[in-house]
Amino acid sequence: MNLKAELRETTGSSASRKARAEGKVPVSLYGKTVEATSLLVDRRDFEALLKEEGTNAVFNLDYNGGAQKVWLKDYERAALKDEMYSIDLEAISADQTLTVEVPLYVVNDETIEEGIVEIVENEITVETKPDTIPQYFEVDVKGLEIGDTLTVADITLPEGVEIMMENDATIVSISIPTEEAEDVDPDAEAAEPEVIGATEEAEEE
């Protein structure tokens, strides 16, 4: 997949705000084989690519009359409003080995009638070539009971992908539900402590 970009003529906070208002996102491109470059991409085009390729997307970036294979290293999105702040891209080669964090998802968790599904590892570290990066891993918890676990060895790996974790490392467990503490009546008054050894009034002579 290709993404078109244009060179940024001006940088800085005010220039970035102006670009975002025009539907564009500031991009930082860097890598061992390219000079660090500031670019702009169309926000809708990037979000379409993100939806199709995932957070570890590898694609061709078209800019300045040429194309460069890049890896999506990071992006920053506003938490409470629909706005994309910035994108970091790393220039790579097709035969380069990358260390990537791949998201882990659980399926059939709704079938667990007793116990709580706890994801111990939300991401799995792998090494692979750019064209074989998995978008995500799935593990099936159907049929598991309290005390059961899944480990790295339970992940199905595509060819050319190596997990950089121990095979016996736990990634998902089924635990006992924690009982909720009894509600305390906030209006209940604390018992008044008993006064011991009160001094009696002295008798008048």
mmCIF file of C-alpha atoms in Angstrom:
data_model
loop_
_atom_site.group_PDB
_atom_site.id
_atom_site.type_symbol
_atom_site.label_atom_id
_atom_site.label_comp_id
_atom_site.label_asym_id
_atom_site.label_seq_id
_atom_site.Cartn_x
_atom_site.Cartn_y
_atom_site.Cartn_z
ATOM 1 C CA MET A 1 0.000 0.000 0.000
ATOM 2 C CA ASN A 2 1.211 3.524 -0.771
ATOM 3 C CA LEU A 3 0.753 6.773 1.125
ATOM 4 C CA LYS A 4 1.455 10.141 -0.458
ATOM 5 C CA ALA A 5 3.303 12.831 1.486
ATOM 6 C CA GLU A 6 4.530 16.355 0.884
ATOM 7 C CA LEU A 7 7.521 18.195 2.283
ATOM 8 C CA ARG A 8 6.797 20.571 5.152
ATOM 9 C CA GLU A 9 7.834 24.093 4.311
ATOM 10 C CA THR A 10 7.465 25.359 7.875
ATOM 11 C CA THR A 11 7.654 23.616 11.238
ATOM 12 C CA GLY A 12 6.724 24.499 14.806
ATOM 13 C CA SER A 13 3.577 24.434 16.934
ATOM 14 C CA SER A 14 1.641 27.082 15.005
ATOM 15 C CA ALA A 15 2.490 25.464 11.650
ATOM 16 C CA SER A 16 1.385 22.057 12.985
ATOM 17 C CA ARG A 17 -1.944 23.452 14.213
ATOM 18 C CA LYS A 18 -2.539 25.078 10.825
ATOM 19 C CA ALA A 19 -1.745 21.805 9.038
ATOM 20 C CA ARG A 20 -4.126 19.819 11.245
ATOM 21 C CA ALA A 21 -6.873 22.383 10.634
ATOM 22 C CA GLU A 22 -6.409 21.707 6.913
ATOM 23 C CA GLY A 23 -6.832 17.945 7.406
ATOM 24 C CA LYS A 24 -3.132 17.082 7.327
ATOM 25 C CA VAL A 25 -0.890 15.387 9.888
ATOM 26 C CA PRO A 26 2.777 16.272 10.594
ATOM 27 C CA VAL A 27 5.150 13.357 9.918
ATOM 28 C CA SER A 28 8.699 12.742 11.126
ATOM 29 C CA LEU A 29 10.614 10.421 8.792
ATOM 30 C CA TYR A 30 13.976 9.036 9.901
ATOM 31 C CA GLY A 31 16.210 6.007 9.480
ATOM 32 C CA LYS A 32 19.761 4.822 8.896
ATOM 33 C CA THR A 33 19.546 5.277 5.128
ATOM 34 C CA VAL A 34 17.634 8.566 4.890
ATOM 35 C CA GLU A 35 18.018 12.089 6.137
ATOM 36 C CA ALA A 36 15.545 13.080 8.845
ATOM 37 C CA THR A 37 12.682 14.787 7.035
ATOM 38 C CA SER A 38 9.514 16.630 8.069
ATOM 39 C CA LEU A 39 6.472 15.796 5.950
ATOM 40 C CA LEU A 40 2.702 16.109 5.820
ATOM 41 C CA VAL A 41 0.147 13.426 4.931
ATOM 42 C CA ASP A 42 -3.591 13.558 4.433
ATOM 43 C CA ARG A 43 -5.276 12.509 7.649
ATOM 44 C CA ARG A 44 -8.050 10.501 5.964
ATOM 45 C CA ASP A 45 -5.545 8.622 3.822
ATOM 46 C CA PHE A 46 -3.471 7.733 6.887
ATOM 47 C CA GLU A 47 -6.482 6.579 8.919
ATOM 48 C CA ALA A 48 -7.608 4.392 6.007
ATOM 49 C CA LEU A 49 -4.133 2.834 5.892
ATOM 50 C CA LEU A 50 -4.124 2.351 9.678
ATOM 51 C CA LYS A 51 -7.489 0.604 9.546
ATOM 52 C CA GLU A 52 -6.365 -1.745 6.779
ATOM 53 C CA GLU A 53 -2.744 -2.427 7.776
ATOM 54 C CA GLY A 54 -2.818 -2.074 11.579
ATOM 55 C CA THR A 55 -0.481 -0.394 14.045
ATOM 56 C CA ASN A 56 2.630 -2.164 12.691
ATOM 57 C CA ALA A 57 1.957 -1.115 9.100
ATOM 58 C CA VAL A 58 4.728 -1.369 6.513
ATOM 59 C CA PHE A 59 4.084 0.570 3.316
ATOM 60 C CA ASN A 60 5.623 2.722 0.597
ATOM 61 C CA LEU A 61 5.755 6.462 1.277
ATOM 62 C CA ASP A 62 5.675 8.578 -1.876
ATOM 63 C CA TYR A 63 7.343 11.968 -1.463
ATOM 64 C CA ASN A 64 9.753 14.331 -3.195
ATOM 65 C CA GLY A 65 9.495 12.453 -6.493
ATOM 66 C CA GLY A 66 10.399 9.019 -5.081
ATOM 67 C CA ALA A 67 9.194 6.186 -2.854
ATOM 68 C CA GLN A 68 10.580 4.817 0.393
ATOM 69 C CA LYS A 69 9.536 1.681 2.269
ATOM 70 C CA VAL A 70 8.647 2.705 5.815
ATOM 71 C CA TRP A 71 7.436 1.197 9.068
ATOM 72 C CA LEU A 72 4.875 2.921 11.278
ATOM 73 C CA LYS A 73 6.800 3.407 14.509
ATOM 74 C CA ASP A 74 4.295 5.535 16.402
ATOM 75 C CA TYR A 75 1.443 8.007 16.121
ATOM 76 C CA GLU A 76 -0.272 10.338 18.551
ATOM 77 C CA ARG A 77 -4.025 10.847 18.595
ATOM 78 C CA ALA A 78 -6.049 13.171 20.833
ATOM 79 C CA ALA A 79 -7.732 11.323 23.698
ATOM 80 C CA LEU A 80 -10.967 13.315 23.906
ATOM 81 C CA LYS A 81 -11.428 14.683 20.397
ATOM 82 C CA ASP A 82 -11.199 13.475 16.829
ATOM 83 C CA GLU A 83 -7.717 14.736 15.981
ATOM 84 C CA MET A 84 -4.428 13.160 14.912
ATOM 85 C CA TYR A 85 -1.394 15.019 16.287
ATOM 86 C CA SER A 86 1.683 13.432 14.725
ATOM 87 C CA ILE A 87 3.165 10.360 13.015
ATOM 88 C CA ASP A 88 6.635 8.779 13.284
ATOM 89 C CA LEU A 89 7.885 6.690 10.344
ATOM 90 C CA GLU A 90 11.136 4.736 10.075
ATOM 91 C CA ALA A 91 12.735 4.145 6.676
ATOM 92 C CA ILE A 92 13.569 0.441 6.266
ATOM 93 C CA SER A 93 14.770 -2.054 3.665
ATOM 94 C CA ALA A 94 12.956 -5.203 2.540
ATOM 95 C CA ASP A 95 15.596 -7.542 4.021
ATOM 96 C CA GLN A 96 15.874 -5.736 7.358
ATOM 97 C CA THR A 97 14.968 -7.648 10.543
ATOM 98 C CA LEU A 98 12.672 -5.710 12.850
ATOM 99 C CA THR A 99 11.815 -6.146 16.521
ATOM 100 C CA VAL A 100 8.075 -5.537 16.790
ATOM 101 C CA GLU A 101 5.411 -5.525 19.523
ATOM 102 C CA VAL A 102 2.383 -7.427 18.186
ATOM 103 C CA PRO A 103 -1.007 -7.017 19.955
ATOM 104 C CA LEU A 104 -2.522 -10.115 21.598
ATOM 105 C CA TYR A 105 -6.288 -10.670 21.480
ATOM 106 C CA VAL A 106 -8.452 -13.271 23.235
ATOM 107 C CA VAL A 107 -11.367 -14.975 21.488
ATOM 108 C CA ASN A 108 -14.326 -16.870 22.991
ATOM 109 C CA ASP A 109 -13.863 -15.226 26.377
ATOM 110 C CA GLU A 110 -17.659 -14.969 26.615
ATOM 111 C CA THR A 111 -17.798 -18.777 26.935
ATOM 112 C CA ILE A 112 -16.032 -18.705 30.313
ATOM 113 C CA GLU A 113 -18.895 -19.142 32.807
ATOM 114 C CA GLU A 114 -16.744 -19.299 35.934
ATOM 115 C CA GLY A 115 -13.560 -17.363 36.451
ATOM 116 C CA ILE A 116 -12.059 -14.206 35.018
ATOM 117 C CA VAL A 117 -9.953 -14.078 31.868
ATOM 118 C CA GLU A 118 -6.778 -12.152 32.649
ATOM 119 C CA ILE A 119 -4.463 -11.122 29.804
ATOM 120 C CA VAL A 120 -0.974 -11.196 31.285
ATOM 121 C CA GLU A 121 0.785 -10.002 28.119
ATOM 122 C CA ASN A 122 -1.067 -7.473 25.935
ATOM 123 C CA GLU A 123 1.742 -7.474 23.364
ATOM 124 C CA ILE A 124 4.135 -10.148 22.126
ATOM 125 C CA THR A 125 7.684 -9.228 21.089
ATOM 126 C CA VAL A 126 8.762 -10.782 17.793
ATOM 127 C CA GLU A 127 11.543 -10.527 15.236
ATOM 128 C CA THR A 128 10.646 -10.679 11.572
ATOM 129 C CA LYS A 129 11.126 -9.147 8.140
ATOM 130 C CA PRO A 130 8.971 -6.129 7.188
ATOM 131 C CA ASP A 131 6.676 -8.074 4.864
ATOM 132 C CA THR A 132 5.802 -10.765 7.436
ATOM 133 C CA ILE A 133 4.849 -8.628 10.458
ATOM 134 C CA PRO A 134 1.590 -10.028 11.945
ATOM 135 C CA GLN A 135 -1.141 -7.454 12.603
ATOM 136 C CA TYR A 136 -2.080 -9.339 15.784
ATOM 137 C CA PHE A 137 -2.105 -12.744 17.506
ATOM 138 C CA GLU A 138 -5.260 -14.538 18.650
ATOM 139 C CA VAL A 139 -5.565 -17.147 21.400
ATOM 140 C CA ASP A 140 -8.718 -19.166 22.093
ATOM 141 C CA VAL A 141 -9.802 -19.579 25.731
ATOM 142 C CA LYS A 142 -12.841 -21.760 25.014
ATOM 143 C CA GLY A 143 -13.009 -24.712 27.403
ATOM 144 C CA LEU A 144 -10.572 -23.272 29.921
ATOM 145 C CA GLU A 145 -11.361 -23.419 33.646
ATOM 146 C CA ILE A 146 -10.191 -21.639 36.776
ATOM 147 C CA GLY A 147 -6.469 -22.239 37.213
ATOM 148 C CA ASP A 148 -5.815 -22.900 33.521
ATOM 149 C CA THR A 149 -3.251 -20.823 31.626
ATOM 150 C CA LEU A 150 -2.044 -20.243 28.090
ATOM 151 C CA THR A 151 1.625 -19.695 27.353
ATOM 152 C CA VAL A 152 3.730 -18.339 24.506
ATOM 153 C CA ALA A 153 3.873 -21.905 23.140
ATOM 154 C CA ASP A 154 0.114 -21.728 22.476
ATOM 155 C CA ILE A 155 0.519 -18.943 19.901
ATOM 156 C CA THR A 156 0.331 -20.023 16.268
ATOM 157 C CA LEU A 157 3.228 -18.390 14.412
ATOM 158 C CA PRO A 158 3.292 -17.549 10.714
ATOM 159 C CA GLU A 159 6.396 -18.556 8.789
ATOM 160 C CA GLY A 160 9.342 -16.225 9.255
ATOM 161 C CA VAL A 161 8.226 -14.875 12.647
ATOM 162 C CA GLU A 162 10.200 -15.614 15.834
ATOM 163 C CA ILE A 163 8.886 -14.779 19.298
ATOM 164 C CA MET A 164 11.490 -13.194 21.572
ATOM 165 C CA MET A 165 9.969 -14.591 24.776
ATOM 166 C CA GLU A 166 10.247 -17.865 26.695
ATOM 167 C CA ASN A 167 7.845 -20.578 25.491
ATOM 168 C CA ASP A 168 6.581 -21.231 29.030
ATOM 169 C CA ALA A 169 5.822 -17.550 29.741
ATOM 170 C CA THR A 170 2.156 -17.133 30.736
ATOM 171 C CA ILE A 171 0.133 -14.893 28.440
ATOM 172 C CA VAL A 172 -3.439 -15.579 29.619
ATOM 173 C CA SER A 173 -4.821 -17.061 32.845
ATOM 174 C CA ILE A 174 -8.257 -17.927 34.244
ATOM 175 C CA SER A 175 -8.485 -16.718 37.823
ATOM 176 C CA ILE A 176 -11.000 -16.878 40.656
ATOM 177 C CA PRO A 177 -13.419 -13.905 40.724
ATOM 178 C CA THR A 178 -12.708 -11.455 43.518
ATOM 179 C CA GLU A 179 -15.653 -11.045 45.873
ATOM 180 C CA GLU A 180 -16.834 -7.500 46.227
ATOM 181 C CA ALA A 181 -16.520 -6.005 49.665
ATOM 182 C CA GLU A 182 -19.787 -5.542 51.536
ATOM 183 C CA ASP A 183 -21.246 -2.081 51.194
ATOM 184 C CA VAL A 184 -20.809 0.092 54.233
ATOM 185 C CA ASP A 185 -23.717 2.350 55.238
ATOM 186 C CA PRO A 186 -22.229 5.844 55.087
ATOM 187 C CA ASP A 187 -25.007 7.128 57.389
ATOM 188 C CA ALA A 188 -24.237 4.645 60.106
ATOM 189 C CA GLU A 189 -22.921 6.414 63.169
ATOM 190 C CA ALA A 190 -19.881 5.102 64.910
ATOM 191 C CA ALA A 191 -20.576 3.822 68.413
ATOM 192 C CA GLU A 192 -19.665 6.378 71.048
ATOM 193 C CA PRO A 193 -16.706 5.083 73.072
ATOM 194 C CA GLU A 194 -17.323 4.370 76.720
ATOM 195 C CA VAL A 195 -15.551 6.764 79.070
ATOM 196 C CA ILE A 196 -13.710 4.851 81.748
ATOM 197 C CA GLY A 197 -12.531 6.356 84.986
ATOM 198 C CA ALA A 198 -14.544 9.541 84.844
ATOM 199 C CA THR A 199 -13.712 11.846 87.717
ATOM 200 C CA GLU A 200 -16.554 12.348 90.108
ATOM 201 C CA GLU A 201 -17.351 15.837 91.214
ATOM 202 C CA ALA A 202 -15.903 16.663 94.586
ATOM 203 C CA GLU A 203 -18.433 16.987 97.380
ATOM 204 C CA GLU A 204 -18.770 20.357 98.938
ATOM 205 C CA GLU A 205 -17.474 20.474 102.499
#
